[in-house]
Short mmCIF file of C-alpha atoms in Angstrom, two decimals:
data_model
loop_
_atom_site.label_atom_id
_atom_site.label_comp_id
_atom_site.label_asym_id
_atom_site.label_seq_id
_atom_site.Cartn_x
_atom_site.Cartn_y
_atom_site.Cartn_z
CA UNK A 1 -16.30 -20.37 8.68
CA UNK A 2 -16.39 -20.24 4.95
CA UNK A 3 -13.05 -21.54 3.74
CA UNK A 4 -14.21 -21.37 0.17
CA UNK A 5 -14.55 -17.58 0.21
CA UNK A 6 -12.67 -16.04 -2.72
CA UNK A 7 -11.25 -13.41 -0.40
CA UNK A 8 -9.43 -15.70 2.03
CA UNK A 9 -6.05 -17.28 1.36
CA UNK A 10 -5.85 -19.37 4.50
CA UNK A 11 -7.96 -20.28 7.47
CA UNK A 12 -9.17 -16.76 8.15
CA UNK A 13 -12.52 -16.16 9.71
CA UNK A 14 -14.47 -14.32 7.05
CA UNK A 15 -18.17 -15.11 7.25
CA UNK A 16 -20.06 -16.14 4.19
CA UNK A 17 -22.08 -13.35 2.67
CA UNK A 18 -24.67 -13.00 -0.02
CA UNK A 19 -23.18 -11.76 -3.26
CA UNK A 20 -24.69 -8.43 -4.32
CA UNK A 21 -26.15 -8.05 -7.77
CA UNK A 22 -24.28 -5.65 -10.00
CA UNK A 23 -25.48 -4.38 -13.37
CA UNK A 24 -24.22 -6.60 -16.13
CA UNK A 25 -22.35 -3.82 -17.89
CA UNK A 26 -20.39 -3.15 -14.69
CA UNK A 27 -19.58 -6.75 -13.82
CA UNK A 28 -15.91 -7.13 -14.70
CA UNK A 29 -15.93 -10.34 -12.88
CA UNK A 30 -15.30 -13.63 -11.71
CA UNK A 31 -12.20 -14.86 -13.39
CA UNK A 32 -14.00 -16.53 -16.22
CA UNK A 33 -11.64 -18.10 -18.73
CA UNK A 34 -10.75 -15.28 -21.09
CA UNK A 35 -12.24 -15.60 -24.51
CA UNK A 36 -12.05 -13.55 -27.63
CA UNK A 37 -9.75 -13.66 -30.58
CA UNK A 38 -6.07 -12.92 -30.85
CA UNK A 39 -7.06 -9.71 -32.55
CA UNK A 40 -8.96 -8.56 -29.49
CA UNK A 41 -5.99 -9.42 -27.27
CA UNK A 42 -3.76 -7.37 -29.54
CA UNK A 43 -6.13 -4.40 -29.26
CA UNK A 44 -6.06 -4.63 -25.46
CA UNK A 45 -2.27 -4.83 -25.51
CA UNK A 46 -2.12 -1.75 -27.72
CA UNK A 47 -4.29 0.22 -25.32
CA UNK A 48 -2.46 -1.09 -22.24
CA UNK A 49 0.70 0.97 -22.81
CA UNK A 50 -1.42 4.07 -23.40
CA UNK A 51 -3.18 3.43 -20.10
CA UNK A 52 0.18 2.85 -18.46
CA UNK A 53 1.48 6.12 -19.85
CA UNK A 54 -1.50 8.01 -18.41
CA UNK A 55 -1.14 6.31 -15.04
CA UNK A 56 2.59 6.91 -15.06
CA UNK A 57 2.14 10.63 -15.70
CA UNK A 58 -0.56 11.25 -13.09
CA UNK A 59 1.02 9.07 -10.41
CA UNK A 60 4.45 10.64 -10.98
CA UNK A 61 2.97 14.11 -10.53
CA UNK A 62 1.23 12.82 -7.40
CA UNK A 63 4.55 11.63 -5.98
CA UNK A 64 6.28 14.92 -6.74
CA UNK A 65 3.52 16.99 -5.15
CA UNK A 66 3.60 14.80 -2.04
CA UNK A 67 7.35 15.33 -1.72
CA UNK A 68 6.86 19.09 -2.00
CA UNK A 69 4.01 18.99 0.53
CA UNK A 70 6.22 17.09 2.99
CA UNK A 71 9.00 19.63 2.54
CA UNK A 72 6.55 22.48 3.14
CA UNK A 73 5.09 20.76 6.21
CA UNK A 74 8.51 20.31 7.78
CA UNK A 75 9.38 23.94 7.05
CA UNK A 76 6.18 25.19 8.69
CA UNK A 77 6.76 23.05 11.78
CA UNK A 78 10.33 24.32 12.08
CA UNK A 79 9.21 27.94 11.78
CA UNK A 80 6.30 27.27 14.12
CA UNK A 81 8.73 26.57 16.94
CA UNK A 82 9.92 30.15 16.66
CA UNK A 83 6.39 31.30 17.57
CA UNK A 84 6.22 28.94 20.58
CA UNK A 85 2.64 28.25 21.76
CA UNK A 86 1.01 30.12 18.88
CA UNK A 87 3.09 28.09 16.47
CA UNK A 88 2.01 24.90 18.22
CA UNK A 89 -1.66 25.85 17.80
CA UNK A 90 -1.16 26.70 14.14
CA UNK A 91 0.59 23.40 13.40
CA UNK A 92 -2.07 21.34 15.16
CA UNK A 93 -4.88 23.29 13.48
CA UNK A 94 -3.21 22.96 10.09
CA UNK A 95 -2.86 19.18 10.37
CA UNK A 96 -6.45 18.90 11.57
CA UNK A 97 -7.72 21.04 8.69
CA UNK A 98 -5.74 19.03 6.12
CA UNK A 99 -7.24 15.75 7.36
CA UNK A 100 -10.74 17.23 7.54
CA UNK A 101 -10.46 18.56 3.98
CA UNK A 102 -9.46 15.13 2.67
CA UNK A 103 -12.38 13.50 4.47
CA UNK A 104 -14.79 16.18 3.19
CA UNK A 105 -13.73 15.63 -0.42
CA UNK A 106 -14.41 11.91 -0.05
CA UNK A 107 -17.80 12.33 1.61
CA UNK A 108 -18.97 15.06 -0.73
CA UNK A 109 -17.78 13.86 -4.12
CA UNK A 110 -16.60 10.23 -4.11
CA UNK A 111 -17.25 7.92 -1.10
CA UNK A 112 -15.29 5.08 -2.72
CA UNK A 113 -12.13 7.22 -2.63
CA UNK A 114 -11.65 6.68 1.11
CA UNK A 115 -8.79 4.62 2.42
CA UNK A 116 -6.41 2.65 0.29
CA UNK A 117 -8.54 2.02 -2.79
CA UNK A 118 -7.08 -1.45 -3.30
CA UNK A 119 -10.09 -3.21 -1.70
CA UNK A 120 -12.37 -1.18 -3.96
CA UNK A 121 -10.42 -2.29 -7.02
CA UNK A 122 -10.64 -5.91 -5.88
CA UNK A 123 -14.40 -5.53 -5.37
CA UNK A 124 -14.80 -4.27 -8.92
CA UNK A 125 -12.74 -7.14 -10.32
CA UNK A 126 -14.90 -9.59 -8.32
CA UNK A 127 -18.08 -8.03 -9.69
CA UNK A 128 -19.15 -6.88 -6.22
CA UNK A 129 -19.31 -3.17 -6.96
CA UNK A 130 -19.37 -0.90 -9.96
CA UNK A 131 -16.21 0.73 -11.30
CA UNK A 132 -15.50 4.15 -9.86
CA UNK A 133 -16.33 7.12 -12.10
CA UNK A 134 -13.69 9.55 -13.39
CA UNK A 135 -14.71 12.01 -10.67
CA UNK A 136 -12.70 9.85 -8.25
CA UNK A 137 -9.43 11.03 -9.82
CA UNK A 138 -9.37 14.61 -8.44
CA UNK A 139 -10.76 13.43 -5.09
CA UNK A 140 -8.09 10.78 -4.70
CA UNK A 141 -5.34 13.11 -5.91
CA UNK A 142 -6.14 16.20 -3.86
CA UNK A 143 -7.62 14.33 -0.91
CA UNK A 144 -4.50 12.17 -0.67
CA UNK A 145 -2.27 15.19 -1.13
CA UNK A 146 -4.04 17.02 1.70
CA UNK A 147 -4.09 14.09 4.12
CA UNK A 148 -0.62 12.65 3.51
CA UNK A 149 0.92 16.07 2.99
CA UNK A 150 -0.69 17.13 6.27
CA UNK A 151 1.20 14.41 8.12
CA UNK A 152 -1.16 11.42 8.19
CA UNK A 153 0.77 8.14 8.32
CA UNK A 154 -0.61 6.89 5.00
CA UNK A 155 0.99 5.68 1.78
CA UNK A 156 0.89 7.06 -1.74
CA UNK A 157 0.44 3.64 -3.32
CA UNK A 158 -3.26 3.30 -2.47
CA UNK A 159 -4.28 6.44 -4.36
CA UNK A 160 -1.86 5.54 -7.17
CA UNK A 161 -3.39 2.08 -7.58
CA UNK A 162 -6.97 3.32 -7.61
CA UNK A 163 -6.22 6.21 -9.95
CA UNK A 164 -4.47 3.82 -12.32
CA UNK A 165 -7.51 1.54 -12.30
CA UNK A 166 -9.89 4.44 -13.03
CA UNK A 167 -7.71 5.66 -15.91
CA UNK A 168 -7.64 2.13 -17.36
CA UNK A 169 -11.40 1.68 -17.11
CA UNK A 170 -12.00 5.10 -18.64
CA UNK A 171 -9.76 4.22 -21.60
CA UNK A 172 -11.49 0.89 -22.11
CA UNK A 173 -14.95 2.45 -22.05
CA UNK A 174 -13.83 5.12 -24.50
CA UNK A 175 -12.94 2.40 -27.02
CA UNK A 176 -16.03 0.28 -26.21
CA UNK A 177 -14.13 -2.71 -24.87
CA UNK A 178 -16.01 -5.73 -23.55
CA UNK A 179 -16.43 -6.49 -19.84
CA UNK A 180 -13.62 -9.05 -19.89
CA UNK A 181 -11.30 -6.68 -21.70
CA UNK A 182 -12.17 -3.91 -19.25
CA UNK A 183 -11.28 -6.28 -16.44
CA UNK A 184 -7.86 -6.92 -17.98
CA UNK A 185 -7.20 -3.22 -18.38
CA UNK A 186 -8.48 -2.26 -14.95
CA UNK A 187 -6.26 -4.76 -13.16
CA UNK A 188 -3.26 -3.81 -15.30
CA UNK A 189 -3.86 -0.10 -14.64
CA UNK A 190 -3.96 -0.76 -10.91
CA UNK A 191 -0.66 -2.64 -11.14
CA UNK A 192 0.84 0.25 -13.09
CA UNK A 193 -0.16 2.56 -10.26
CA UNK A 194 1.72 0.42 -7.75
CA UNK A 195 4.72 0.20 -10.07
CA UNK A 196 4.98 3.98 -10.26
CA UNK A 197 4.35 4.50 -6.55
CA UNK A 198 7.49 2.52 -5.69
CA UNK A 199 9.44 2.62 -8.97
CA UNK A 200 9.01 -1.16 -9.11
CA UNK A 201 7.68 -2.37 -12.49
CA UNK A 202 7.98 -6.11 -11.84
CA UNK A 203 6.27 -5.79 -8.47
CA UNK A 204 3.41 -3.98 -10.18
CA UNK A 205 2.79 -6.93 -12.49
CA UNK A 206 3.23 -9.49 -9.71
CA UNK A 207 0.80 -7.53 -7.53
CA UNK A 208 -1.87 -7.90 -10.21
CA UNK A 209 -1.51 -11.67 -10.34
CA UNK A 210 -0.94 -12.43 -6.65
CA UNK A 211 -3.20 -9.91 -4.94
CA UNK A 212 -5.79 -8.59 -7.39
CA UNK A 213 -6.78 -11.64 -9.48
CA UNK A 214 -5.02 -14.35 -7.41
CA UNK A 215 -4.30 -16.67 -10.28
CA UNK A 216 -1.96 -16.84 -13.23
CA UNK A 217 -3.74 -15.73 -16.38
CA UNK A 218 -1.54 -15.49 -19.49
CA UNK A 219 -3.62 -12.67 -20.99
CA UNK A 220 -3.58 -10.76 -17.73
CA UNK A 221 0.17 -11.26 -17.44
CA UNK A 222 0.78 -9.89 -20.93
CA UNK A 223 -1.35 -6.79 -20.40
CA UNK A 224 0.01 -6.15 -16.89
CA UNK A 225 3.64 -6.33 -18.03
CA UNK A 226 3.06 -3.99 -20.95
CA UNK A 227 1.10 -1.49 -18.86
CA UNK A 228 3.56 -1.45 -15.94
CA UNK A 229 6.60 -1.09 -18.19
CA UNK A 230 5.13 1.92 -19.99
CA UNK A 231 4.01 3.50 -16.73
CA UNK A 232 7.55 3.26 -15.37
CA UNK A 233 9.00 4.59 -18.63
CA UNK A 234 6.88 7.74 -18.37
CA UNK A 235 7.24 8.18 -14.61
CA UNK A 236 11.03 7.96 -14.76
CA UNK A 237 11.07 11.01 -17.01
CA UNK A 238 9.96 12.88 -13.87
CA UNK A 239 11.32 10.75 -11.04
CA UNK A 240 14.60 9.41 -12.37
CA UNK A 241 15.91 5.85 -12.70
CA UNK A 242 17.39 5.24 -9.25
CA UNK A 243 15.75 2.84 -6.79
CA UNK A 244 13.51 4.46 -4.22
CA UNK A 245 15.90 3.70 -1.35
CA UNK A 246 19.67 3.84 -1.18
CA UNK A 247 21.08 1.24 1.18
CA UNK A 248 24.36 1.91 2.95
CA UNK A 249 27.23 -0.05 1.42
CA UNK A 250 28.31 -2.43 4.15
CA UNK A 251 31.33 -3.90 2.39
CA UNK A 252 33.21 -2.64 -0.71
CA UNK A 253 33.30 -6.23 -1.96
CA UNK A 254 29.52 -6.24 -2.17
CA UNK A 255 29.22 -3.34 -4.61
CA UNK A 256 29.24 -5.61 -7.67
CA UNK A 257 26.17 -7.47 -6.45
CA UNK A 258 24.45 -4.68 -4.54
CA UNK A 259 24.98 -2.65 -1.39
CA UNK A 260 24.87 -5.63 0.98
CA UNK A 261 26.98 -8.80 1.12
CA UNK A 262 25.49 -12.26 0.88
CA UNK A 263 24.27 -13.53 4.22
CA UNK A 264 26.37 -16.16 5.93
CA UNK A 265 24.64 -19.53 6.23
CA UNK A 266 24.81 -19.44 10.01
CA UNK A 267 22.69 -16.27 10.10
CA UNK A 268 19.71 -17.74 8.24
CA UNK A 269 18.14 -18.98 11.47
CA UNK A 270 18.25 -15.39 12.72
CA UNK A 271 16.25 -14.31 9.68
CA UNK A 272 13.69 -17.00 10.44
CA UNK A 273 13.36 -15.63 13.98
CA UNK A 274 12.91 -12.15 12.51
CA UNK A 275 10.12 -13.54 10.33
CA UNK A 276 8.40 -15.06 13.37
CA UNK A 277 8.51 -11.74 15.21
CA UNK A 278 7.32 -9.89 12.12
CA UNK A 279 4.40 -12.30 11.76
CA UNK A 280 3.29 -11.79 15.36
CA UNK A 281 3.50 -8.00 15.11
CA UNK A 282 1.81 -8.01 11.70
CA UNK A 283 -1.12 -9.89 13.19
CA UNK A 284 -1.37 -7.26 15.94
CA UNK A 285 -1.11 -4.45 13.38
CA UNK A 286 -3.93 -5.89 11.28
CA UNK A 287 -6.10 -6.08 14.36
CA UNK A 288 -5.12 -2.52 15.22
CA UNK A 289 -6.29 -1.24 11.84
CA UNK A 290 -9.61 -3.08 12.05
CA UNK A 291 -10.07 -2.01 15.65
CA UNK A 292 -9.48 1.64 14.79
CA UNK A 293 -12.03 1.41 11.96
CA UNK A 294 -14.53 -0.18 14.33
CA UNK A 295 -14.07 2.57 16.91
CA UNK A 296 -14.55 5.37 14.40
CA UNK A 297 -17.48 3.48 12.89
CA UNK A 298 -19.24 3.59 16.25
CA UNK A 299 -18.90 7.36 16.18
CA UNK A 300 -20.93 7.62 12.98
CA UNK A 301 -23.15 10.31 14.49
CA UNK A 302 -20.13 12.61 14.55
CA UNK A 303 -19.44 14.08 11.08
CA UNK A 304 -16.57 12.33 9.37
CA UNK A 305 -14.79 15.66 8.95
CA UNK A 306 -14.70 16.17 12.72
CA UNK A 307 -13.43 12.64 13.28
CA UNK A 308 -10.69 13.20 10.72
CA UNK A 309 -9.86 16.56 12.24
CA UNK A 310 -9.46 14.99 15.69
CA UNK A 311 -7.07 12.39 14.29
CA UNK A 312 -5.27 15.09 12.30
CA UNK A 313 -4.87 17.15 15.47
CA UNK A 314 -3.24 14.16 17.16
CA UNK A 315 -0.91 13.85 14.20
CA UNK A 316 -0.11 17.54 14.50
CA UNK A 317 0.75 17.19 18.19
CA UNK A 318 3.01 14.26 17.35
CA UNK A 319 4.59 16.25 14.54
CA UNK A 320 5.33 19.20 16.82
CA UNK A 321 7.49 17.05 19.08
CA UNK A 322 8.60 14.38 16.57
CA UNK A 323 8.35 15.93 13.10
CA UNK A 324 10.38 13.18 11.45
CA UNK A 325 7.86 10.50 12.47
CA UNK A 326 4.75 11.78 10.68
CA UNK A 327 3.76 11.59 7.02
CA UNK A 328 4.11 8.70 4.60
CA UNK A 329 7.43 7.64 6.11
CA UNK A 330 9.78 7.36 3.13
CA UNK A 331 12.35 9.60 4.83
CA UNK A 332 12.25 7.36 7.91
CA UNK A 333 12.90 4.24 5.84
CA UNK A 334 15.67 5.96 3.90
CA UNK A 335 17.46 7.08 7.05
CA UNK A 336 17.25 3.57 8.48
CA UNK A 337 18.64 1.92 5.36
CA UNK A 338 21.38 4.54 5.04
CA UNK A 339 22.53 3.95 8.61
CA UNK A 340 21.55 7.42 9.74
CA UNK A 341 19.35 6.49 12.71
CA UNK A 342 20.49 5.97 16.29
CA UNK A 343 19.50 2.49 17.45
CA UNK A 344 18.27 3.88 20.76
CA UNK A 345 15.65 5.97 18.94
CA UNK A 346 14.14 3.02 17.08
CA UNK A 347 11.85 1.62 19.84
CA UNK A 348 10.08 4.96 20.37
CA UNK A 349 9.78 5.50 16.63
CA UNK A 350 8.34 2.02 16.15
CA UNK A 351 5.72 2.47 18.86
CA UNK A 352 4.68 5.89 17.53
CA UNK A 353 4.34 4.66 13.95
CA UNK A 354 2.63 1.44 15.05
CA UNK A 355 -0.12 3.53 16.67
CA UNK A 356 -0.18 6.34 14.12
CA UNK A 357 -0.80 4.08 11.12
CA UNK A 358 -4.14 2.55 12.20
CA UNK A 359 -5.35 5.88 13.60
CA UNK A 360 -4.58 7.64 10.32
CA UNK A 361 -6.30 4.96 8.25
CA UNK A 362 -9.44 5.25 10.40
CA UNK A 363 -9.84 8.92 9.36
CA UNK A 364 -11.30 7.74 6.02
CA UNK A 365 -9.14 10.05 3.97
CA UNK A 366 -7.42 8.81 0.81
CA UNK A 367 -4.20 6.99 1.62
CA UNK A 368 -2.66 3.53 1.55
CA UNK A 369 -1.01 1.03 3.87
CA UNK A 370 2.10 -0.15 2.03
CA UNK A 371 4.50 2.73 2.74
CA UNK A 372 3.72 2.91 6.49
CA UNK A 373 4.13 -0.82 6.95
CA UNK A 374 7.46 -0.75 5.11
CA UNK A 375 8.61 1.81 7.69
CA UNK A 376 7.66 -0.53 10.52
CA UNK A 377 9.36 -3.46 8.84
CA UNK A 378 12.58 -1.49 8.41
CA UNK A 379 12.50 -0.30 12.02
CA UNK A 380 11.86 -3.81 13.32
CA UNK A 381 14.55 -5.33 11.13
CA UNK A 382 17.20 -2.78 12.06
CA UNK A 383 16.49 -3.13 15.78
CA UNK A 384 16.61 -6.92 15.58
CA UNK A 385 19.75 -6.84 13.44
CA UNK A 386 21.51 -4.49 15.87
CA UNK A 387 20.59 -6.81 18.74
CA UNK A 388 21.97 -9.82 16.84
CA UNK A 389 25.16 -7.92 16.02
CA UNK A 390 25.60 -7.18 19.72
CA UNK A 391 24.88 -10.73 20.86
CA UNK A 392 26.83 -12.49 18.08
CA UNK A 393 29.66 -10.15 17.03
CA UNK A 394 31.61 -13.00 15.43
CA UNK A 395 28.90 -13.57 12.79
CA UNK A 396 29.47 -10.26 11.02
CA UNK A 397 25.78 -9.34 11.05
CA UNK A 398 24.79 -6.31 8.95
CA UNK A 399 21.80 -4.61 10.65
CA UNK A 400 20.90 -2.88 7.36
CA UNK A 401 20.37 -6.29 5.76
CA UNK A 402 17.93 -7.18 8.52
CA UNK A 403 16.13 -3.88 7.90
CA UNK A 404 15.65 -4.79 4.24
CA UNK A 405 14.45 -8.29 5.08
CA UNK A 406 12.21 -6.91 7.81
CA UNK A 407 10.41 -4.77 5.24
CA UNK A 408 9.52 -7.83 3.16
CA UNK A 409 8.62 -9.98 6.17
CA UNK A 410 6.32 -7.39 7.77
CA UNK A 411 4.67 -6.72 4.40
CA UNK A 412 4.13 -10.45 3.98
CA UNK A 413 2.58 -10.81 7.41
CA UNK A 414 0.08 -8.02 6.82
CA UNK A 415 -0.84 -8.42 3.14
CA UNK A 416 0.00 -12.14 2.89
CA UNK A 417 1.32 -11.67 -0.63
CA UNK A 418 4.93 -12.82 -0.19
CA UNK A 419 6.00 -12.71 -3.83
CA UNK A 420 4.84 -9.13 -4.17
CA UNK A 421 6.61 -8.21 -0.94
CA UNK A 422 9.90 -9.83 -1.92
CA UNK A 423 9.96 -8.41 -5.44
CA UNK A 424 8.80 -4.98 -4.26
CA UNK A 425 11.46 -4.59 -1.57
CA UNK A 426 14.18 -5.96 -3.84
CA UNK A 427 13.33 -3.45 -6.57
CA UNK A 428 13.07 -0.58 -4.11
CA UNK A 429 16.46 -1.25 -2.49
CA UNK A 430 18.46 -3.07 -5.20
CA UNK A 431 19.54 -5.42 -2.38
CA UNK A 432 19.49 -8.58 -4.48
CA UNK A 433 21.82 -10.40 -2.10
CA UNK A 434 19.07 -10.55 0.53
CA UNK A 435 16.69 -12.65 -1.60
CA UNK A 436 17.38 -15.92 0.20
CA UNK A 437 17.07 -14.41 3.70
CA UNK A 438 13.83 -12.79 2.53
CA UNK A 439 12.49 -16.19 1.52
CA UNK A 440 13.28 -17.59 4.96
CA UNK A 441 11.79 -14.63 6.84
CA UNK A 442 8.68 -14.44 4.66
CA UNK A 443 8.14 -18.18 5.07
CA UNK A 444 8.20 -17.75 8.83
CA UNK A 445 5.94 -14.68 8.75
CA UNK A 446 3.36 -16.45 6.55
CA UNK A 447 3.41 -19.50 8.79
CA UNK A 448 2.87 -17.44 11.94
CA UNK A 449 -0.04 -15.38 10.63
CA UNK A 450 -1.76 -18.54 9.39
CA UNK A 451 -1.28 -20.25 12.74
CA UNK A 452 -2.74 -17.14 14.37
CA UNK A 453 -5.65 -17.28 11.91
CA UNK A 454 -4.99 -13.72 10.78
CA UNK A 455 -7.00 -12.70 7.73
CA UNK A 456 -5.04 -10.74 5.09
CA UNK A 457 -5.70 -7.06 5.65
CA UNK A 458 -7.16 -6.40 2.22
CA UNK A 459 -9.57 -9.30 2.60
CA UNK A 460 -10.86 -7.78 5.83
CA UNK A 461 -11.08 -4.33 4.26
CA UNK A 462 -12.83 -5.78 1.21
CA UNK A 463 -15.53 -7.21 3.44
CA UNK A 464 -16.05 -3.76 4.93
CA UNK A 465 -16.28 -2.22 1.46
CA UNK A 466 -18.92 -4.75 0.42
CA UNK A 467 -20.91 -4.10 3.61
CA UNK A 468 -20.96 -0.41 2.68
CA UNK A 469 -22.01 -0.86 -0.96
CA UNK A 470 -24.60 -3.60 -0.45
CA UNK A 471 -27.35 -1.17 0.71
CA UNK A 472 -26.76 0.89 -2.43
CA UNK A 473 -26.76 -2.13 -4.74
CA UNK A 474 -29.86 -3.70 -3.21
CA UNK A 475 -31.98 -1.07 -4.89
CA UNK A 476 -30.56 -1.69 -8.35
#
């Protein structure tokens, strides 16, 4: 095992590989100590907000079109039931066609637009692949719209991050910035994309430092903060200022500090147990994603459009019987946090989404992992919290608080970026009173996945990206 690999945080089993050679002008790499004058830093900081504004506009439009696509999908499924079996066939065929179209766009115009896009951004920052061309933007936008709008259990944040990175790189090249300055902009643009995807500006900047570059760089911090703040400023003109999720107010006394009360000290051990469970399930989920990719990879002789169509058809069948459980999943998370879900329906919903997420990602259409895993974390947390409330009624357990903490813990177990997870969920829910329980649960989740030797999901996906681009780069 190569514990010195730059892609592994812990004791994951990522084999050592030969670093591909990338043209010098494309190598935005390797975390070299930033040089250049204060004047150059100022120029980058001036361009950063412009990049953030562009990312904020495009990603906000992407979010709005996804919401409209989800509304249209639900309407068509509801009307399809009036046509009985013919309606069933039309819904399944529509979902299959939407997935196939997304996969076709990727194969035909921009192969690096498949999947999340975050591993591709990391590969560019590491100097292991060239930056994606501007042609990726329409592929990621319309491919993601088709796939996610068609019901695939994928997140909007992956396309948003990659589109933000492409916009940033395009702006830097337009003004003839150096490779190091392009690297600053590209990472900041990616963070702006995440910030807009979840209306979480601080999480966008933290994501850049913890996940993309994995070290604290003052220059990177400055550019990331400026870019994310401007992206949010522009996006909120379209999306509004409210947090993404509205959590049910458990106690009127808690309104001053958020929708949830502070957790009692005696319940902290319960949050640790939740973190342990989240870590175990996160390890299984990571393996499920990689296993699904391996299975579809062995079917390479079958055109990718047909593979995507088969997965899309399965999504369509699921959507016919359980329409609320397909798509990105924001409505599922919102209903859970608002207390609008029957506890008895949670186990089935969790199992369906747990299987649907890896299958959807294996279709190689544009789409991310964050939003689907937040759904699973909320479902797990609410179910565990309801069980604790039943077993320990004298503790005054709020199941909604466990749902919020579960989101951060499950995110931490899969991505292994706990600071990003904690800040992201806090910004999305405004549940500031759950910060300390989040720390306890995320500690436990991180400990479990490291004991299980689970590699962070984006490290594993990055290795797959490099395996795909190495044959192309070997001829350069």
